[in-house]
Structures are given as C-alpha cells and as structure tokens.
Tab-separated table of C-alpha atoms in Angstrom:
chain	number	residue	atom	x	y	z
Z	20	MET	CA	-116.384	-157.535	-0.428
Z	21	MET	CA	-112.928	-156.777	0.946
Z	22	LYS	CA	-110.209	-159.001	-0.436
Z	23	THR	CA	-107.155	-159.014	1.804
Z	24	GLY	CA	-104.944	-160.279	-0.984
Z	25	GLU	CA	-105.444	-157.409	-3.405
Z	26	SER	CA	-103.124	-154.917	-1.730
Z	27	SER	CA	-99.734	-155.222	-0.087
Z	28	LEU	CA	-100.802	-152.706	2.554
Z	29	PHE	CA	-102.426	-155.086	5.035
Z	30	PRO	CA	-99.783	-157.860	4.884
Z	31	LEU	CA	-97.128	-155.194	5.439
Z	32	LEU	CA	-99.000	-153.766	8.413
Z	33	TYR	CA	-99.211	-157.261	9.885
Z	34	ASP	CA	-95.448	-157.768	9.447
Z	35	TYR	CA	-94.759	-154.341	10.932
Z	36	LEU	CA	-96.876	-154.831	14.066
Z	37	LYS	CA	-96.368	-158.559	14.633
Z	38	THR	CA	-92.812	-159.176	13.438
Z	39	TYR	CA	-90.750	-156.033	12.825
Z	40	LEU	CA	-91.569	-154.085	16.005
Z	41	PRO	CA	-91.625	-156.921	18.593
Z	42	LYS	CA	-89.027	-159.297	17.096
Z	43	GLN	CA	-86.612	-157.207	15.041
Z	44	ARG	CA	-86.788	-153.928	16.949
Z	45	ASN	CA	-87.710	-155.498	20.313
Z	46	VAL	CA	-89.808	-152.469	21.265
Z	47	SER	CA	-92.080	-152.444	24.298
Z	48	HIS	CA	-95.701	-153.523	24.318
Z	49	ASN	CA	-96.835	-149.963	25.046
Z	50	THR	CA	-94.884	-148.631	22.078
Z	51	ILE	CA	-96.539	-151.160	19.800
Z	52	LEU	CA	-99.934	-150.138	21.154
Z	53	SER	CA	-99.242	-146.497	20.326
Z	54	TYR	CA	-98.125	-147.382	16.806
Z	55	ARG	CA	-101.173	-149.604	16.378
Z	56	LYS	CA	-103.534	-146.846	17.492
Z	57	ALA	CA	-101.905	-144.303	15.164
Z	58	LEU	CA	-102.127	-146.659	12.193
Z	59	GLU	CA	-105.727	-147.566	12.926
Z	60	GLU	CA	-106.679	-143.891	13.164
Z	61	LEU	CA	-104.879	-143.200	9.895
Z	62	LEU	CA	-106.708	-145.972	8.035
Z	63	ASP	CA	-110.063	-144.914	9.446
Z	64	TYR	CA	-109.324	-141.314	8.440
Z	65	VAL	CA	-108.373	-142.252	4.873
Z	66	LYS	CA	-111.382	-144.569	4.595
Z	67	GLU	CA	-113.744	-141.734	5.500
Z	68	ARG	CA	-111.888	-139.204	3.367
Z	69	GLU	CA	-111.945	-141.414	0.273
Z	70	GLN	CA	-115.392	-142.879	1.021
Z	71	ILE	CA	-114.262	-146.453	0.353
Z	72	PRO	CA	-114.367	-149.685	2.413
Z	73	LEU	CA	-111.403	-150.355	4.686
Z	74	GLY	CA	-110.422	-153.453	2.742
Z	75	SER	CA	-110.074	-151.452	-0.466
Z	76	LEU	CA	-107.317	-149.217	0.910
Z	77	SER	CA	-103.910	-149.513	-0.713
Z	78	PHE	CA	-100.622	-147.641	-0.717
Z	79	GLU	CA	-101.921	-145.523	-3.573
Z	80	HIS	CA	-104.272	-143.851	-1.098
Z	81	LEU	CA	-101.462	-142.963	1.343
Z	82	THR	CA	-100.026	-140.006	-0.515
Z	83	ALA	CA	-97.909	-137.293	1.107
Z	84	ASP	CA	-100.871	-134.920	0.982
Z	85	VAL	CA	-103.122	-137.434	2.722
Z	86	ILE	CA	-100.557	-138.103	5.473
Z	87	PHE	CA	-100.049	-134.365	6.035
Z	88	SER	CA	-103.806	-133.845	6.122
Z	89	PHE	CA	-104.119	-136.631	8.685
Z	90	LEU	CA	-101.453	-135.093	10.919
Z	91	GLU	CA	-103.208	-131.736	10.724
Z	92	HIS	CA	-106.465	-133.506	11.569
Z	93	LEU	CA	-104.907	-135.005	14.711
Z	94	GLU	CA	-103.551	-131.704	15.943
Z	95	LEU	CA	-106.257	-129.231	14.924
Z	96	GLU	CA	-109.502	-131.192	14.887
Z	97	LYS	CA	-108.878	-133.847	17.517
Z	98	GLY	CA	-106.802	-131.623	19.771
Z	99	CYS	CA	-103.878	-134.032	20.012
Z	100	SER	CA	-100.543	-132.822	21.334
Z	101	ILE	CA	-97.470	-132.329	19.170
Z	102	SER	CA	-95.952	-135.522	20.641
Z	103	THR	CA	-99.051	-137.495	19.709
Z	104	ARG	CA	-98.892	-136.085	16.205
Z	105	ASN	CA	-95.236	-137.049	15.960
Z	106	ALA	CA	-96.038	-140.584	17.130
Z	107	ALA	CA	-98.229	-140.965	14.060
Z	108	ASN	CA	-95.343	-140.272	11.696
Z	109	LEU	CA	-95.152	-143.236	9.344
Z	110	ASN	CA	-91.624	-142.790	7.981
Z	111	LYS	CA	-90.392	-145.934	9.730
Z	112	LEU	CA	-93.073	-147.992	8.033
Z	113	LYS	CA	-91.184	-147.569	4.766
Z	114	LYS	CA	-88.224	-149.454	6.211
Z	115	VAL	CA	-90.166	-152.658	6.839
Z	116	PRO	CA	-89.134	-155.347	4.324
Z	117	PHE	CA	-91.716	-157.376	2.434
Z	118	LYS	CA	-91.640	-161.001	3.535
Z	119	LYS	CA	-93.290	-162.347	0.367
Z	120	PRO	CA	-93.203	-161.267	-3.269
Z	121	ASP	CA	-96.950	-161.796	-3.718
Z	122	ASN	CA	-99.612	-159.670	-2.064
Z	123	THR	CA	-101.271	-162.022	0.406
Z	124	ILE	CA	-101.124	-162.403	4.176
Z	125	MET	CA	-98.627	-165.231	4.611
Z	126	VAL	CA	-96.845	-167.103	7.385
Z	127	ASP	CA	-93.224	-168.189	7.157
Z	128	TYR	CA	-92.911	-171.855	8.088
Z	129	MET	CA	-90.700	-174.837	7.291
Z	130	SER	CA	-91.455	-178.208	5.787
Z	131	MET	CA	-91.139	-181.310	7.930
Z	132	ARG	CA	-88.093	-182.255	5.866
Z	133	ALA	CA	-86.413	-178.973	6.815
Z	134	ILE	CA	-87.343	-179.388	10.493
Z	135	THR	CA	-85.868	-182.895	10.532
Z	136	ALA	CA	-82.667	-181.718	8.854
Z	137	ILE	CA	-82.144	-179.077	11.555
Z	138	ILE	CA	-82.897	-181.475	14.409
Z	139	GLU	CA	-80.331	-183.950	13.075
Z	140	GLN	CA	-77.449	-181.431	13.083
Z	141	PRO	CA	-76.445	-181.415	16.783
Z	142	ASP	CA	-73.985	-184.142	17.760
Z	143	ILE	CA	-75.812	-185.994	20.527
Z	144	ASN	CA	-72.586	-187.772	21.511
Z	145	THR	CA	-71.614	-184.538	23.257
Z	146	PRO	CA	-73.516	-182.993	26.189
Z	147	LYS	CA	-74.087	-179.688	24.367
Z	148	GLY	CA	-75.241	-181.491	21.238
Z	149	LEU	CA	-77.666	-183.583	23.286
Z	150	ARG	CA	-79.010	-180.448	24.953
Z	151	ASP	CA	-79.324	-178.522	21.683
Z	152	ARG	CA	-81.170	-181.311	19.880
Z	153	PHE	CA	-83.620	-181.783	22.717
Z	154	PHE	CA	-84.221	-178.044	22.982
Z	155	ILE	CA	-85.030	-177.801	19.264
Z	156	MET	CA	-87.285	-180.857	19.448
Z	157	LEU	CA	-89.125	-179.492	22.476
Z	158	LEU	CA	-89.483	-176.036	20.907
Z	159	TYR	CA	-91.032	-177.532	17.778
Z	160	ASP	CA	-93.083	-180.252	19.477
Z	161	THR	CA	-94.784	-177.881	21.909
Z	162	GLY	CA	-95.083	-174.944	19.496
Z	163	ALA	CA	-94.004	-172.827	22.453
Z	164	ARG	CA	-92.541	-169.345	22.468
Z	165	VAL	CA	-88.801	-169.524	23.099
Z	166	GLN	CA	-89.076	-167.766	26.463
Z	167	GLU	CA	-91.720	-170.252	27.598
Z	168	VAL	CA	-89.231	-173.080	27.049
Z	169	LEU	CA	-86.330	-171.191	28.604
Z	170	ASN	CA	-88.435	-170.604	31.736
Z	171	LEU	CA	-89.300	-174.279	32.224
Z	172	LYS	CA	-88.454	-175.922	35.535
Z	173	LEU	CA	-88.188	-179.631	36.283
Z	174	GLY	CA	-91.507	-179.444	38.115
Z	175	ASP	CA	-93.222	-178.405	34.893
Z	176	LEU	CA	-92.572	-181.828	33.341
Z	177	GLN	CA	-94.756	-184.874	33.763
Z	178	LEU	CA	-93.434	-188.230	32.586
Z	179	GLY	CA	-95.276	-191.522	32.532
Z	180	GLN	CA	-97.633	-193.075	29.987
Z	181	LEU	CA	-98.701	-189.641	28.680
Z	182	PRO	CA	-95.684	-187.316	28.920
Z	183	LYS	CA	-96.584	-183.648	28.946
Z	184	VAL	CA	-95.276	-180.243	29.860
Z	185	THR	CA	-96.925	-177.249	31.511
Z	186	LEU	CA	-96.126	-173.971	29.782
Z	187	PHE	CA	-96.584	-170.500	31.238
Z	188	GLY	CA	-97.533	-168.028	28.544
Z	189	LYS	CA	-98.278	-164.343	28.416
Z	190	GLY	CA	-100.030	-163.070	31.510
Z	191	ARG	CA	-98.942	-166.269	33.315
Z	192	LYS	CA	-101.625	-168.194	31.490
Z	193	THR	CA	-100.912	-171.904	31.710
Z	194	ARG	CA	-101.484	-174.629	29.173
Z	195	VAL	CA	-100.550	-178.300	29.180
Z	196	VAL	CA	-99.076	-179.700	25.966
Z	197	PRO	CA	-98.481	-183.418	25.290
Z	198	LEU	CA	-95.084	-184.596	24.071
Z	199	MET	CA	-94.409	-186.882	21.133
Z	200	GLU	CA	-92.828	-190.233	21.966
Z	201	LYS	CA	-89.482	-189.307	20.388
Z	202	THR	CA	-89.377	-186.042	22.309
Z	203	ALA	CA	-90.117	-187.885	25.548
Z	204	GLN	CA	-87.285	-190.338	24.816
Z	205	HIS	CA	-84.832	-187.496	24.275
Z	206	LEU	CA	-86.126	-185.845	27.445
Z	207	LYS	CA	-85.161	-188.910	29.484
Z	208	LYS	CA	-81.679	-188.952	27.927
Z	209	TYR	CA	-81.288	-185.254	28.582
Z	210	LEU	CA	-82.361	-185.574	32.232
Z	211	SER	CA	-79.929	-188.453	32.799
Z	212	VAL	CA	-77.027	-186.225	31.724
Z	213	PHE	CA	-77.987	-182.722	32.851
Z	214	HIS	CA	-80.108	-183.468	35.912
Z	215	LYS	CA	-78.808	-186.687	37.409
Z	216	ASP	CA	-78.091	-184.845	40.681
Z	217	THR	CA	-81.070	-182.461	40.627
Z	218	ALA	CA	-83.929	-184.746	39.569
Z	219	GLN	CA	-85.849	-184.047	42.794
Z	220	ASN	CA	-85.408	-180.284	42.659
Z	221	VAL	CA	-88.666	-179.155	41.070
Z	222	ASP	CA	-87.460	-175.540	40.929
Z	223	ALA	CA	-84.285	-176.307	38.985
Z	224	PRO	CA	-84.262	-174.774	35.483
Z	225	LEU	CA	-84.672	-177.417	32.804
Z	226	PHE	CA	-82.124	-175.791	30.478
Z	227	TYR	CA	-78.907	-174.253	31.713
Z	228	SER	CA	-75.285	-173.711	30.829
Z	229	VAL	CA	-72.298	-173.831	33.179
Z	230	ILE	CA	-70.254	-170.623	33.286
Z	231	HIS	CA	-67.241	-170.495	35.625
Z	232	GLY	CA	-68.657	-173.435	37.533
Z	233	ASN	CA	-72.076	-171.867	38.023
Z	234	LYS	CA	-75.327	-172.996	36.416
Z	235	GLN	CA	-77.173	-170.255	34.561
Z	236	ARG	CA	-80.344	-170.347	32.513
Z	237	LEU	CA	-79.825	-170.455	28.786
Z	238	SER	CA	-80.354	-167.087	27.184
Z	239	ASP	CA	-82.591	-166.208	24.265
Z	240	ARG	CA	-79.510	-164.879	22.486
Z	241	ARG	CA	-77.750	-168.228	22.842
Z	242	ILE	CA	-80.704	-170.143	21.396
Z	243	ARG	CA	-80.956	-167.799	18.417
Z	244	TYR	CA	-77.271	-168.309	17.709
Z	245	VAL	CA	-77.607	-172.100	18.008
Z	246	LEU	CA	-80.610	-172.251	15.678
Z	247	GLN	CA	-78.919	-170.087	13.067
Z	248	LYS	CA	-75.786	-172.252	13.208
Z	249	TYR	CA	-77.657	-175.524	12.819
Z	250	GLY	CA	-79.852	-173.980	10.158
Z	251	GLU	CA	-76.801	-173.115	8.070
Z	252	GLN	CA	-75.470	-176.653	8.476
Z	253	ALA	CA	-78.829	-178.212	7.609
Z	254	ARG	CA	-79.216	-176.118	4.452
Z	255	ARG	CA	-76.162	-177.846	2.976
Z	256	VAL	CA	-78.052	-181.151	2.967
Z	257	CYS	CA	-81.594	-179.808	2.638
Z	258	PRO	CA	-82.166	-176.778	0.354
Z	259	GLU	CA	-85.648	-176.359	1.873
Z	260	VAL	CA	-84.116	-174.936	5.055
Z	261	PRO	CA	-84.477	-171.117	4.909
Z	262	SER	CA	-81.507	-168.791	5.263
Z	263	ASN	CA	-82.809	-167.374	8.535
Z	264	VAL	CA	-83.861	-169.930	11.146
Z	265	TYR	CA	-85.190	-168.334	14.341
Z	266	PRO	CA	-87.196	-169.674	17.317
Z	267	HIS	CA	-90.620	-168.369	16.282
Z	268	LEU	CA	-90.214	-170.050	12.894
Z	269	LEU	CA	-90.488	-173.427	14.635
Z	270	ARG	CA	-93.665	-172.257	16.384
Z	271	HIS	CA	-95.184	-171.196	13.060
Z	272	SER	CA	-94.108	-174.496	11.497
Z	273	ARG	CA	-95.675	-176.598	14.249
Z	274	ALA	CA	-98.942	-174.675	14.014
Z	275	MET	CA	-99.096	-175.082	10.227
Z	276	HIS	CA	-98.307	-178.790	10.434
Z	277	LEU	CA	-100.970	-179.392	13.087
Z	278	TYR	CA	-103.547	-177.545	10.994
Z	279	GLN	CA	-102.540	-179.339	7.796
Z	280	GLU	CA	-102.800	-182.672	9.591
Z	281	GLY	CA	-106.436	-181.921	10.394
Z	282	MET	CA	-106.388	-180.384	13.859
Z	283	ASP	CA	-109.298	-178.005	14.407
Z	284	LEU	CA	-108.246	-174.365	14.386
Z	285	THR	CA	-109.674	-173.879	17.889
Z	286	LEU	CA	-107.420	-176.630	19.222
Z	287	VAL	CA	-104.419	-175.162	17.402
Z	288	SER	CA	-105.202	-171.855	19.101
Z	289	GLN	CA	-105.274	-173.544	22.518
Z	290	TRP	CA	-102.062	-175.436	21.704
Z	291	LEU	CA	-100.276	-172.167	20.945
Z	292	GLY	CA	-101.763	-170.321	23.903
Z	293	HIS	CA	-103.437	-167.636	21.803
Z	294	SER	CA	-105.904	-165.508	23.720
Z	295	GLN	CA	-108.030	-164.920	20.597
Z	296	LEU	CA	-108.926	-167.283	17.784
Z	297	GLU	CA	-108.427	-164.497	15.230
Z	298	THR	CA	-104.681	-164.661	15.902
Z	299	THR	CA	-104.629	-168.303	14.821
Z	300	GLN	CA	-106.710	-167.798	11.701
Z	301	ILE	CA	-103.686	-166.615	9.763
Z	302	TYR	CA	-102.549	-170.257	9.523
Z	303	ALA	CA	-105.787	-171.178	7.790
Z	304	HIS	CA	-105.344	-168.300	5.333
Z	305	ALA	CA	-101.723	-169.260	4.660
Z	306	ASP	CA	-102.652	-172.908	4.101
Z	307	THR	CA	-105.416	-171.925	1.690
Z	308	GLU	CA	-102.986	-169.739	-0.250
Z	309	HIS	CA	-100.429	-172.555	-0.324
Z	310	LYS	CA	-102.987	-174.921	-1.827
Z	311	ARG	CA	-104.085	-172.277	-4.320
Z	312	LYS	CA	-100.507	-171.875	-5.512
Z	313	ALA	CA	-100.103	-175.640	-5.857
Z	314	ILE	CA	-103.248	-175.830	-7.986
Z	315	GLU	CA	-102.108	-172.843	-10.032
Z	316	ALA	CA	-98.724	-174.446	-10.682
Z	317	ALA	CA	-100.416	-177.636	-11.845
Z	318	THR	CA	-102.903	-175.876	-14.129
Z	319	PRO	CA	-101.764	-174.941	-17.673
Z	320	GLN	CA	-102.271	-171.282	-18.524
Z	321	ASP	CA	-104.336	-172.203	-21.576
Z	322	ASN	CA	-106.805	-174.064	-19.355
Z	323	PRO	CA	-110.116	-172.124	-19.109
Z	324	LEU	CA	-110.016	-172.626	-15.327
Z	325	TYR	CA	-106.673	-170.820	-14.961
Z	326	SER	CA	-108.255	-167.372	-14.954
Z	327	LYS	CA	-110.603	-168.439	-12.143
Z	328	LEU	CA	-107.914	-169.528	-9.703
Z	329	ASN	CA	-107.691	-166.195	-7.879
Z	330	SER	CA	-111.419	-165.649	-7.632
Z	331	ALA	CA	-111.923	-167.653	-4.453
Z	332	ARG	CA	-109.337	-165.955	-2.276
Z	333	TYR	CA	-110.245	-165.348	1.331
Z	334	THR	CA	-112.524	-162.332	1.692
Z	335	VAL	CA	-113.388	-160.272	4.741
Z	336	THR	CA	-116.681	-158.431	4.994
Z	337	ASP	CA	-116.310	-157.088	8.512
Z	338	GLU	CA	-113.864	-154.238	9.106
Z	339	GLU	CA	-113.245	-155.174	12.747
Z	340	THR	CA	-112.219	-158.689	11.680
Z	341	LEU	CA	-109.886	-157.246	9.049
Z	342	LYS	CA	-108.245	-155.065	11.681
Z	343	LYS	CA	-107.767	-158.058	13.978
Z	344	LEU	CA	-106.222	-160.162	11.231
Z	345	THR	CA	-103.893	-157.310	10.313
Z	346	GLY	CA	-102.798	-156.773	13.924
Z	347	LEU	CA	-104.477	-153.405	14.443
Z	348	LYS	CA	-106.686	-154.811	17.215
C-alpha cells in the first residue's frame, strides 16, 4: 500500500508543479510539461533502481549519486541530448518552500469567517469599493480562476429568477455557474453604477478601470494588489485571515466549502471547470486530513485510540493515480 502522507516528497512535487512554477514563477505550459516529464522519468528510474513501489519513494532515495546516475542514464542509455539532460537538473526543486509543516498533501483555503471579513473591507459607498467588493464576492461565489472573471462581458451574465454567469475556462471550455442571492444583489448595484450607459452592450467588459478617460479591463496585477490590501485589513479584525491572500485562494476556499457542505465531488469538479476528476480529489484528501487533525486534537494522548489515528490515512494502490494526484500526469 502506498501512503501519500508518509513522505514530504509527493506534496512538495505537487506544490512545485501546481503552484510554484505556474503561479510564483509564471512559466509557460510547455516548460511545466518538460519539468513534469523529467521528474516522472526520475521517479520511475529510482523506483526501478531501488526495487520499491513508487509511493514508498522519499527524499532519502534522491541522493547526489542517484541523481548523477540518472543524468548519465538519460544521456548514455536513452540517447538524450545534453540540453535534455540539463532540463532534468533538479537544483531548483530545492528552492520550493514547504506549504505545510506536516507531510500530507494539503490545500490552502480560508474559513467562511475569513472570507466574510475580507468581503466586508471595501467601502461600498465609493465606486471603487463597490466594484472591489463585488469582484471578490463573484470570484468566491463562482470559484472561478481570476482570468475567467476578468474576461467576463456583460453578455455572459443572466439575471432573472435564477441568476447565473457563463465562464470560459481553459481551452475555451464553457460552464454555467449559478449566483448566490447576495451576489446577484451586489451585481445589480454594480451594474447601476458602472454600466448604466452600457447595459445593452453585450461585448462590454464587466470589470474595468478608467485611465485618462479611457475604459480598460482590470488587470490581474491590480486584483492581486487589491486582495492583498483587503486581506491585511481583514486580518486586524479576524486572525483567521492568512498573511497572503491571492485570487486562487478564494477558488480553493469555495471548492472546500462546497465539498464540506455535501456537494458531490463530481459536481465540485464541474463547478471548477476541471477537465479531470483526479484534479478535484485533492479537496477530499484535504478535508479528510482536516477532520483527522480535529479528532486528534480532541483525543487525549493516553487514550488507547490515539495511536490508531494515523492508520486510516488515504492510501493509493495505483501508481498512475498517485502520479495524477501529485501533478506528474
């Protein structure tokens, strides 16, 4: 049985491929693919060399000798070019920070109390405050990627008895997401201020700023700045607000809340616009770990059951599934 929580290797790989490279380094999709392929080949090589299951690999197996042997294997046995060999260099992997002190695959997300505290920070008596609050509400409510919200046009909104919004995800895949009543109310207020003269223009961008008299779409950089600012303000009244509030954190939070409220994981996957269910499964693992920690905190150490608390952690018996969960596939 391969227990994904026994080594920090796989959670770190997930952070490296899914967070560090695309969000912190902002590298291209093709670059990530090359890194992913190199890492997968390395793990498969070490697995065969050590004759152990993939899930049993840990950092202890990735010694300097093993890495050098792997690079020689690429060049001499597989006939890879020098550039391909260099692409497999793992020095940058050492720079990736751990997101959690424990050794399990986790998801950063905020409590509903923290979300509410952030939403309440913008001053809705000002146009910018009204816009900022609605943007944050819409980002959380839909669980959308920040660029999906920034790209919205007026024609993508549908008001009425069942307000909803059409989002265009990766590969121009569309999905329709319903809006909560409060979000719909703020939408109407926002439209009355920012689109009173463009309500019939279906191609008008939903969110914009006015620079030198010209309307321009809001930028991703602007939204990140706004969220960080309101996050810092909210943390003064709600200690649960993390020190780094960024757009994708609201997406993670919405997904976790939907799952914790009982929504089927398949529906959560559709809500988020994931192309594969395996991508969404991390929320189930994180929720299970959260509950395990709560039980552990409530169980005295002298209780005979205390030593059994870690025995039921999520296990993976299929190596392809493990690779998908880690981000290698």
